[in-house]
């Protein structure tokens, strides 16, 4: 424990106690020596105005009930691990999308850094020690604030959406459901009133967006999870098939620790290969993930998925055989 954690724990101990707490119990709960316990008590009295009194007859410490309302630690008060988690989360968001919600997060960041500095655990040094690398990421685009506002207010959106597959732009009326950050990119899960169903839209492909006053149609959490989480990857819909992959023993050392799908089943065979099974619907993203492992993976089932992988590998080989 550090000093900050001990202050936090001593406050909880004194607040919950009906009678003065003996010094020996304080030392035990705070995992410290007698001298350290006395320093913690004095620091709380001096710097945090804690009304800690000592009862000689009962040989214990307590919060003075004559100080008015029940004493609470001042300001936003977290233990050190919670503070580090908050600051790390802020750093993550800052690196994931520079400038995103910067104005809104600035006061919280300043408060967290001040609390860390008070412990002698400066937040600035922690930020310098958090490194986040982004691969194949795309900017969230100019419509992030409009979309997040519509989501928070449960209002509909009118958007112009560019579909890369068809190289066409279409107008959509959406009821936004939630934002998803997946593989370094932002997506909007929404009810599309044009298609009359749930769809996922890449934020960087939304060319324009405006909030319209009509209330959004809301789907339940169960409905959203059933639609978006059943299949593999970012593609939604029902998972009608099960992929069965077998990885080379060397590659298995990494893959066995990975989560490909919440409902996956994985096991090692007698030869040291690692076999992985999970449900999927749309195979576009799955094909890309399989192909990146090259000769270290084999598709055992289903047949159509195995055939598509063979076709992709044959087409790739043909590219290198051209003169």
PDB file of N, CA and C in Angstrom, residues 124-204:
ATOM      1  N   UNK A 124       1.772  13.181 -15.471  1.00  0.00           N
ATOM      2  CA  UNK A 124       2.470  13.440 -16.735  1.00  0.00           C
ATOM      3  C   UNK A 124       3.429  12.305 -17.061  1.00  0.00           C
ATOM      4  N   UNK A 125       4.154  11.800 -16.038  1.00  0.00           N
ATOM      5  CA  UNK A 125       5.094  10.706 -16.277  1.00  0.00           C
ATOM      6  C   UNK A 125       4.362   9.435 -16.680  1.00  0.00           C
ATOM      7  N   UNK A 126       3.166   9.230 -16.125  1.00  0.00           N
ATOM      8  CA  UNK A 126       2.395   8.050 -16.488  1.00  0.00           C
ATOM      9  C   UNK A 126       1.979   8.125 -17.951  1.00  0.00           C
ATOM     10  N   UNK A 127       1.524   9.307 -18.400  1.00  0.00           N
ATOM     11  CA  UNK A 127       1.130   9.477 -19.800  1.00  0.00           C
ATOM     12  C   UNK A 127       2.286   9.152 -20.739  1.00  0.00           C
ATOM     13  N   UNK A 128       3.492   9.527 -20.336  1.00  0.00           N
ATOM     14  CA  UNK A 128       4.655   9.281 -21.175  1.00  0.00           C
ATOM     15  C   UNK A 128       5.013   7.812 -21.241  1.00  0.00           C
ATOM     16  N   UNK A 129       4.473   7.028 -20.326  1.00  0.00           N
ATOM     17  CA  UNK A 129       4.794   5.605 -20.274  1.00  0.00           C
ATOM     18  C   UNK A 129       3.689   4.724 -20.853  1.00  0.00           C
ATOM     19  N   UNK A 130       2.653   5.348 -21.388  1.00  0.00           N
ATOM     20  CA  UNK A 130       1.584   4.606 -22.057  1.00  0.00           C
ATOM     21  C   UNK A 130       1.747   4.795 -23.553  1.00  0.00           C
ATOM     22  N   UNK A 131       2.048   3.726 -24.261  1.00  0.00           N
ATOM     23  CA  UNK A 131       2.294   3.796 -25.702  1.00  0.00           C
ATOM     24  C   UNK A 131       1.225   3.011 -26.434  1.00  0.00           C
ATOM     25  N   UNK A 132       0.545   3.660 -27.371  1.00  0.00           N
ATOM     26  CA  UNK A 132      -0.519   3.019 -28.126  1.00  0.00           C
ATOM     27  C   UNK A 132      -0.208   3.125 -29.605  1.00  0.00           C
ATOM     28  N   UNK A 133      -0.118   1.982 -30.269  1.00  0.00           N
ATOM     29  CA  UNK A 133       0.168   1.946 -31.701  1.00  0.00           C
ATOM     30  C   UNK A 133      -1.119   1.647 -32.450  1.00  0.00           C
ATOM     31  N   UNK A 134      -1.386   2.404 -33.490  1.00  0.00           N
ATOM     32  CA  UNK A 134      -2.603   2.231 -34.273  1.00  0.00           C
ATOM     33  C   UNK A 134      -2.232   1.661 -35.636  1.00  0.00           C
ATOM     34  N   UNK A 135      -2.972   0.632 -36.057  1.00  0.00           N
ATOM     35  CA  UNK A 135      -2.694  -0.019 -37.332  1.00  0.00           C
ATOM     36  C   UNK A 135      -3.925   0.063 -38.227  1.00  0.00           C
ATOM     37  N   UNK A 136      -3.735   0.523 -39.467  1.00  0.00           N
ATOM     38  CA  UNK A 136      -4.803   0.583 -40.465  1.00  0.00           C
ATOM     39  C   UNK A 136      -6.034   1.332 -39.948  1.00  0.00           C
ATOM     40  N   UNK A 137      -5.787   2.363 -39.130  1.00  0.00           N
ATOM     41  CA  UNK A 137      -6.909   3.131 -38.582  1.00  0.00           C
ATOM     42  C   UNK A 137      -7.339   4.222 -39.555  1.00  0.00           C
ATOM     43  N   UNK A 138      -8.611   4.586 -39.445  1.00  0.00           N
ATOM     44  CA  UNK A 138      -9.165   5.666 -40.253  1.00  0.00           C
ATOM     45  C   UNK A 138      -9.735   6.722 -39.315  1.00  0.00           C
ATOM     46  N   UNK A 139      -9.647   8.002 -39.648  1.00  0.00           N
ATOM     47  CA  UNK A 139     -10.188   9.035 -38.762  1.00  0.00           C
ATOM     48  C   UNK A 139     -11.690   8.878 -38.609  1.00  0.00           C
ATOM     49  N   UNK A 140     -12.213   9.286 -37.449  1.00  0.00           N
ATOM     50  CA  UNK A 140     -13.646   9.158 -37.188  1.00  0.00           C
ATOM     51  C   UNK A 140     -14.476  10.081 -38.058  1.00  0.00           C
ATOM     52  N   UNK A 141     -13.846  11.086 -38.649  1.00  0.00           N
ATOM     53  CA  UNK A 141     -14.577  11.991 -39.529  1.00  0.00           C
ATOM     54  C   UNK A 141     -15.136  13.183 -38.778  1.00  0.00           C
ATOM     55  N   UNK A 142     -15.758  14.076 -39.529  1.00  0.00           N
ATOM     56  CA  UNK A 142     -16.257  15.330 -38.961  1.00  0.00           C
ATOM     57  C   UNK A 142     -17.622  15.191 -38.300  1.00  0.00           C
ATOM     58  N   UNK A 143     -18.247  14.041 -38.419  1.00  0.00           N
ATOM     59  CA  UNK A 143     -19.625  13.894 -37.941  1.00  0.00           C
ATOM     60  C   UNK A 143     -19.727  13.238 -36.563  1.00  0.00           C
ATOM     61  N   UNK A 144     -18.598  12.981 -35.929  1.00  0.00           N
ATOM     62  CA  UNK A 144     -18.619  12.249 -34.655  1.00  0.00           C
ATOM     63  C   UNK A 144     -19.464  12.971 -33.612  1.00  0.00           C
ATOM     64  N   UNK A 145     -19.265  14.278 -33.454  1.00  0.00           N
ATOM     65  CA  UNK A 145     -19.988  15.024 -32.431  1.00  0.00           C
ATOM     66  C   UNK A 145     -21.493  15.017 -32.688  1.00  0.00           C
ATOM     67  N   UNK A 146     -21.882  15.190 -33.947  1.00  0.00           N
ATOM     68  CA  UNK A 146     -23.310  15.177 -34.292  1.00  0.00           C
ATOM     69  C   UNK A 146     -23.925  13.808 -33.994  1.00  0.00           C
ATOM     70  N   UNK A 147     -23.207  12.764 -34.364  1.00  0.00           N
ATOM     71  CA  UNK A 147     -23.710  11.400 -34.162  1.00  0.00           C
ATOM     72  C   UNK A 147     -23.817  11.068 -32.684  1.00  0.00           C
ATOM     73  N   UNK A 148     -22.791  11.412 -31.907  1.00  0.00           N
ATOM     74  CA  UNK A 148     -22.831  11.112 -30.477  1.00  0.00           C
ATOM     75  C   UNK A 148     -23.916  11.920 -29.767  1.00  0.00           C
ATOM     76  N   UNK A 149     -24.174  13.150 -30.234  1.00  0.00           N
ATOM     77  CA  UNK A 149     -25.248  13.959 -29.650  1.00  0.00           C
ATOM     78  C   UNK A 149     -26.607  13.328 -29.919  1.00  0.00           C
ATOM     79  N   UNK A 150     -26.817  12.885 -31.151  1.00  0.00           N
ATOM     80  CA  UNK A 150     -28.074  12.217 -31.495  1.00  0.00           C
ATOM     81  C   UNK A 150     -28.250  10.942 -30.685  1.00  0.00           C
ATOM     82  N   UNK A 151     -27.172  10.231 -30.473  1.00  0.00           N
ATOM     83  CA  UNK A 151     -27.217   8.996 -29.691  1.00  0.00           C
ATOM     84  C   UNK A 151     -27.612   9.291 -28.246  1.00  0.00           C
ATOM     85  N   UNK A 152     -27.005  10.330 -27.656  1.00  0.00           N
ATOM     86  CA  UNK A 152     -27.294  10.678 -26.266  1.00  0.00           C
ATOM     87  C   UNK A 152     -28.719  11.190 -26.093  1.00  0.00           C
ATOM     88  N   UNK A 153     -29.204  11.953 -27.079  1.00  0.00           N
ATOM     89  CA  UNK A 153     -30.546  12.541 -26.996  1.00  0.00           C
ATOM     90  C   UNK A 153     -31.632  11.622 -27.547  1.00  0.00           C
ATOM     91  N   UNK A 154     -31.220  10.464 -28.075  1.00  0.00           N
ATOM     92  CA  UNK A 154     -32.156   9.483 -28.651  1.00  0.00           C
ATOM     93  C   UNK A 154     -33.002  10.112 -29.761  1.00  0.00           C
ATOM     94  N   UNK A 155     -32.302  10.837 -30.653  1.00  0.00           N
ATOM     95  CA  UNK A 155     -32.939  11.447 -31.810  1.00  0.00           C
ATOM     96  C   UNK A 155     -32.480  10.745 -33.084  1.00  0.00           C
ATOM     97  N   UNK A 156     -33.258  10.915 -34.145  1.00  0.00           N
ATOM     98  CA  UNK A 156     -32.905  10.305 -35.420  1.00  0.00           C
ATOM     99  C   UNK A 156     -31.833  11.122 -36.140  1.00  0.00           C
ATOM    100  N   UNK A 157     -31.188  10.456 -37.089  1.00  0.00           N
ATOM    101  CA  UNK A 157     -30.155  11.081 -37.913  1.00  0.00           C
ATOM    102  C   UNK A 157     -30.506  10.945 -39.390  1.00  0.00           C
ATOM    103  N   UNK A 158     -30.226  11.986 -40.135  1.00  0.00           N
ATOM    104  CA  UNK A 158     -30.301  11.926 -41.598  1.00  0.00           C
ATOM    105  C   UNK A 158     -28.867  12.008 -42.106  1.00  0.00           C
ATOM    106  N   UNK A 159     -28.419  10.967 -42.803  1.00  0.00           N
ATOM    107  CA  UNK A 159     -27.014  10.928 -43.224  1.00  0.00           C
ATOM    108  C   UNK A 159     -26.905  10.659 -44.728  1.00  0.00           C
ATOM    109  N   UNK A 160     -25.760  11.033 -45.264  1.00  0.00           N
ATOM    110  CA  UNK A 160     -25.338  10.604 -46.597  1.00  0.00           C
ATOM    111  C   UNK A 160     -24.182   9.646 -46.386  1.00  0.00           C
ATOM    112  N   UNK A 161     -24.349   8.412 -46.890  1.00  0.00           N
ATOM    113  CA  UNK A 161     -23.380   7.357 -46.592  1.00  0.00           C
ATOM    114  C   UNK A 161     -22.743   6.841 -47.874  1.00  0.00           C
ATOM    115  N   UNK A 162     -21.396   6.821 -47.870  1.00  0.00           N
ATOM    116  CA  UNK A 162     -20.646   6.332 -49.022  1.00  0.00           C
ATOM    117  C   UNK A 162     -20.354   4.845 -48.851  1.00  0.00           C
ATOM    118  N   UNK A 163     -20.825   4.037 -49.789  1.00  0.00           N
ATOM    119  CA  UNK A 163     -20.597   2.589 -49.768  1.00  0.00           C
ATOM    120  C   UNK A 163     -19.421   2.251 -50.669  1.00  0.00           C
ATOM    121  N   UNK A 164     -18.329   1.835 -50.057  1.00  0.00           N
ATOM    122  CA  UNK A 164     -17.106   1.573 -50.813  1.00  0.00           C
ATOM    123  C   UNK A 164     -17.277   0.420 -51.799  1.00  0.00           C
ATOM    124  N   UNK A 165     -18.063  -0.585 -51.406  1.00  0.00           N
ATOM    125  CA  UNK A 165     -18.195  -1.769 -52.260  1.00  0.00           C
ATOM    126  C   UNK A 165     -18.844  -1.435 -53.601  1.00  0.00           C
ATOM    127  N   UNK A 166     -19.802  -0.504 -53.583  1.00  0.00           N
ATOM    128  CA  UNK A 166     -20.509  -0.147 -54.824  1.00  0.00           C
ATOM    129  C   UNK A 166     -20.065   1.201 -55.382  1.00  0.00           C
ATOM    130  N   UNK A 167     -19.232   1.929 -54.612  1.00  0.00           N
ATOM    131  CA  UNK A 167     -18.785   3.267 -55.005  1.00  0.00           C
ATOM    132  C   UNK A 167     -19.978   4.208 -55.219  1.00  0.00           C
ATOM    133  N   UNK A 168     -20.992   4.061 -54.354  1.00  0.00           N
ATOM    134  CA  UNK A 168     -22.206   4.867 -54.440  1.00  0.00           C
ATOM    135  C   UNK A 168     -22.480   5.526 -53.092  1.00  0.00           C
ATOM    136  N   UNK A 169     -23.167   6.685 -53.142  1.00  0.00           N
ATOM    137  CA  UNK A 169     -23.592   7.381 -51.929  1.00  0.00           C
ATOM    138  C   UNK A 169     -25.105   7.336 -51.827  1.00  0.00           C
ATOM    139  N   UNK A 170     -25.607   6.986 -50.646  1.00  0.00           N
ATOM    140  CA  UNK A 170     -27.054   6.897 -50.447  1.00  0.00           C
ATOM    141  C   UNK A 170     -27.462   7.729 -49.240  1.00  0.00           C
ATOM    142  N   UNK A 171     -28.722   8.151 -49.226  1.00  0.00           N
ATOM    143  CA  UNK A 171     -29.274   8.903 -48.100  1.00  0.00           C
ATOM    144  C   UNK A 171     -30.005   7.940 -47.184  1.00  0.00           C
ATOM    145  N   UNK A 172     -29.727   8.041 -45.880  1.00  0.00           N
ATOM    146  CA  UNK A 172     -30.339   7.119 -44.921  1.00  0.00           C
ATOM    147  C   UNK A 172     -30.957   7.883 -43.748  1.00  0.00           C
ATOM    148  N   UNK A 173     -32.092   7.391 -43.279  1.00  0.00           N
ATOM    149  CA  UNK A 173     -32.717   7.881 -42.055  1.00  0.00           C
ATOM    150  C   UNK A 173     -32.470   6.822 -40.991  1.00  0.00           C
ATOM    151  N   UNK A 174     -31.767   7.199 -39.911  1.00  0.00           N
ATOM    152  CA  UNK A 174     -31.318   6.223 -38.930  1.00  0.00           C
ATOM    153  C   UNK A 174     -31.835   6.536 -37.535  1.00  0.00           C
ATOM    154  N   UNK A 175     -32.041   5.478 -36.770  1.00  0.00           N
ATOM    155  CA  UNK A 175     -32.244   5.575 -35.327  1.00  0.00           C
ATOM    156  C   UNK A 175     -30.982   5.022 -34.675  1.00  0.00           C
ATOM    157  N   UNK A 176     -30.057   5.883 -34.228  1.00  0.00           N
ATOM    158  CA  UNK A 176     -28.787   5.395 -33.672  1.00  0.00           C
ATOM    159  C   UNK A 176     -28.993   4.596 -32.396  1.00  0.00           C
ATOM    160  N   UNK A 177     -28.225   3.509 -32.257  1.00  0.00           N
ATOM    161  CA  UNK A 177     -28.337   2.625 -31.096  1.00  0.00           C
ATOM    162  C   UNK A 177     -27.107   2.692 -30.209  1.00  0.00           C
ATOM    163  N   UNK A 178     -25.909   2.597 -30.822  1.00  0.00           N
ATOM    164  CA  UNK A 178     -24.680   2.675 -30.038  1.00  0.00           C
ATOM    165  C   UNK A 178     -23.485   2.863 -30.948  1.00  0.00           C
ATOM    166  N   UNK A 179     -22.412   3.416 -30.375  1.00  0.00           N
ATOM    167  CA  UNK A 179     -21.140   3.559 -31.075  1.00  0.00           C
ATOM    168  C   UNK A 179     -20.248   2.382 -30.714  1.00  0.00           C
ATOM    169  N   UNK A 180     -19.497   1.910 -31.692  1.00  0.00           N
ATOM    170  CA  UNK A 180     -18.591   0.778 -31.480  1.00  0.00           C
ATOM    171  C   UNK A 180     -17.197   1.154 -31.970  1.00  0.00           C
ATOM    172  N   UNK A 181     -16.184   0.915 -31.126  1.00  0.00           N
ATOM    173  CA  UNK A 181     -14.787   1.118 -31.539  1.00  0.00           C
ATOM    174  C   UNK A 181     -14.184  -0.260 -31.754  1.00  0.00           C
ATOM    175  N   UNK A 182     -13.840  -0.569 -32.995  1.00  0.00           N
ATOM    176  CA  UNK A 182     -13.420  -1.926 -33.341  1.00  0.00           C
ATOM    177  C   UNK A 182     -12.223  -1.873 -34.283  1.00  0.00           C
ATOM    178  N   UNK A 183     -11.136  -2.505 -33.868  1.00  0.00           N
ATOM    179  CA  UNK A 183      -9.924  -2.583 -34.679  1.00  0.00           C
ATOM    180  C   UNK A 183      -9.477  -1.209 -35.168  1.00  0.00           C
ATOM    181  N   UNK A 184      -9.374  -0.270 -34.236  1.00  0.00           N
ATOM    182  CA  UNK A 184      -8.868   1.085 -34.497  1.00  0.00           C
ATOM    183  C   UNK A 184      -9.790   1.927 -35.360  1.00  0.00           C
ATOM    184  N   UNK A 185     -11.063   1.563 -35.463  1.00  0.00           N
ATOM    185  CA  UNK A 185     -12.001   2.355 -36.255  1.00  0.00           C
ATOM    186  C   UNK A 185     -13.346   2.449 -35.544  1.00  0.00           C
ATOM    187  N   UNK A 186     -14.085   3.538 -35.828  1.00  0.00           N
ATOM    188  CA  UNK A 186     -15.375   3.801 -35.208  1.00  0.00           C
ATOM    189  C   UNK A 186     -16.516   3.376 -36.129  1.00  0.00           C
ATOM    190  N   UNK A 187     -17.561   2.794 -35.513  1.00  0.00           N
ATOM    191  CA  UNK A 187     -18.748   2.363 -36.252  1.00  0.00           C
ATOM    192  C   UNK A 187     -20.009   2.776 -35.480  1.00  0.00           C
ATOM    193  N   UNK A 188     -21.084   2.984 -36.220  1.00  0.00           N
ATOM    194  CA  UNK A 188     -22.379   3.288 -35.637  1.00  0.00           C
ATOM    195  C   UNK A 188     -23.332   2.132 -35.908  1.00  0.00           C
ATOM    196  N   UNK A 189     -23.845   1.538 -34.836  1.00  0.00           N
ATOM    197  CA  UNK A 189     -24.904   0.541 -34.962  1.00  0.00           C
ATOM    198  C   UNK A 189     -26.232   1.285 -34.912  1.00  0.00           C
ATOM    199  N   UNK A 190     -27.082   1.072 -35.903  1.00  0.00           N
ATOM    200  CA  UNK A 190     -28.320   1.850 -35.983  1.00  0.00           C
ATOM    201  C   UNK A 190     -29.422   1.049 -36.665  1.00  0.00           C
ATOM    202  N   UNK A 191     -30.670   1.466 -36.389  1.00  0.00           N
ATOM    203  CA  UNK A 191     -31.818   0.945 -37.121  1.00  0.00           C
ATOM    204  C   UNK A 191     -31.977   1.786 -38.375  1.00  0.00           C
ATOM    205  N   UNK A 192     -31.856   1.146 -39.541  1.00  0.00           N
ATOM    206  CA  UNK A 192     -31.980   1.850 -40.817  1.00  0.00           C
ATOM    207  C   UNK A 192     -33.435   1.800 -41.266  1.00  0.00           C
ATOM    208  N   UNK A 193     -34.048   2.968 -41.390  1.00  0.00           N
ATOM    209  CA  UNK A 193     -35.460   3.016 -41.768  1.00  0.00           C
ATOM    210  C   UNK A 193     -35.654   2.764 -43.265  1.00  0.00           C
ATOM    211  N   UNK A 194     -34.581   2.879 -44.042  1.00  0.00           N
ATOM    212  CA  UNK A 194     -34.661   2.549 -45.461  1.00  0.00           C
ATOM    213  C   UNK A 194     -34.707   1.038 -45.647  1.00  0.00           C
ATOM    214  N   UNK A 195     -33.825   0.324 -44.964  1.00  0.00           N
ATOM    215  CA  UNK A 195     -33.742  -1.133 -45.076  1.00  0.00           C
ATOM    216  C   UNK A 195     -34.641  -1.845 -44.072  1.00  0.00           C
ATOM    217  N   UNK A 196     -35.183  -1.080 -43.104  1.00  0.00           N
ATOM    218  CA  UNK A 196     -36.040  -1.647 -42.066  1.00  0.00           C
ATOM    219  C   UNK A 196     -35.340  -2.777 -41.313  1.00  0.00           C
ATOM    220  N   UNK A 197     -34.145  -2.471 -40.839  1.00  0.00           N
ATOM    221  CA  UNK A 197     -33.373  -3.449 -40.084  1.00  0.00           C
ATOM    222  C   UNK A 197     -32.151  -2.807 -39.456  1.00  0.00           C
ATOM    223  N   UNK A 198     -31.483  -3.565 -38.583  1.00  0.00           N
ATOM    224  CA  UNK A 198     -30.266  -3.087 -37.943  1.00  0.00           C
ATOM    225  C   UNK A 198     -29.099  -3.169 -38.910  1.00  0.00           C
ATOM    226  N   UNK A 199     -28.290  -2.112 -38.945  1.00  0.00           N
ATOM    227  CA  UNK A 199     -27.128  -2.052 -39.814  1.00  0.00           C
ATOM    228  C   UNK A 199     -25.965  -1.393 -39.078  1.00  0.00           C
ATOM    229  N   UNK A 200     -24.756  -1.615 -39.583  1.00  0.00           N
ATOM    230  CA  UNK A 200     -23.552  -0.995 -39.040  1.00  0.00           C
ATOM    231  C   UNK A 200     -22.953  -0.063 -40.084  1.00  0.00           C
ATOM    232  N   UNK A 201     -22.615   1.167 -39.670  1.00  0.00           N
ATOM    233  CA  UNK A 201     -22.083   2.183 -40.578  1.00  0.00           C
ATOM    234  C   UNK A 201     -20.717   2.651 -40.089  1.00  0.00           C
ATOM    235  N   UNK A 202     -19.726   2.644 -40.978  1.00  0.00           N
ATOM    236  CA  UNK A 202     -18.401   3.166 -40.647  1.00  0.00           C
ATOM    237  C   UNK A 202     -18.472   4.694 -40.567  1.00  0.00           C
ATOM    238  N   UNK A 203     -18.018   5.273 -39.459  1.00  0.00           N
ATOM    239  CA  UNK A 203     -18.151   6.715 -39.278  1.00  0.00           C
ATOM    240  C   UNK A 203     -17.380   7.501 -40.333  1.00  0.00           C
ATOM    241  N   UNK A 204     -16.234   6.994 -40.754  1.00  0.00           N
ATOM    242  CA  UNK A 204     -15.445   7.744 -41.737  1.00  0.00           C
ATOM    243  C   UNK A 204     -16.100   7.764 -43.108  1.00  0.00           C
TER     244      UNK A 204
END
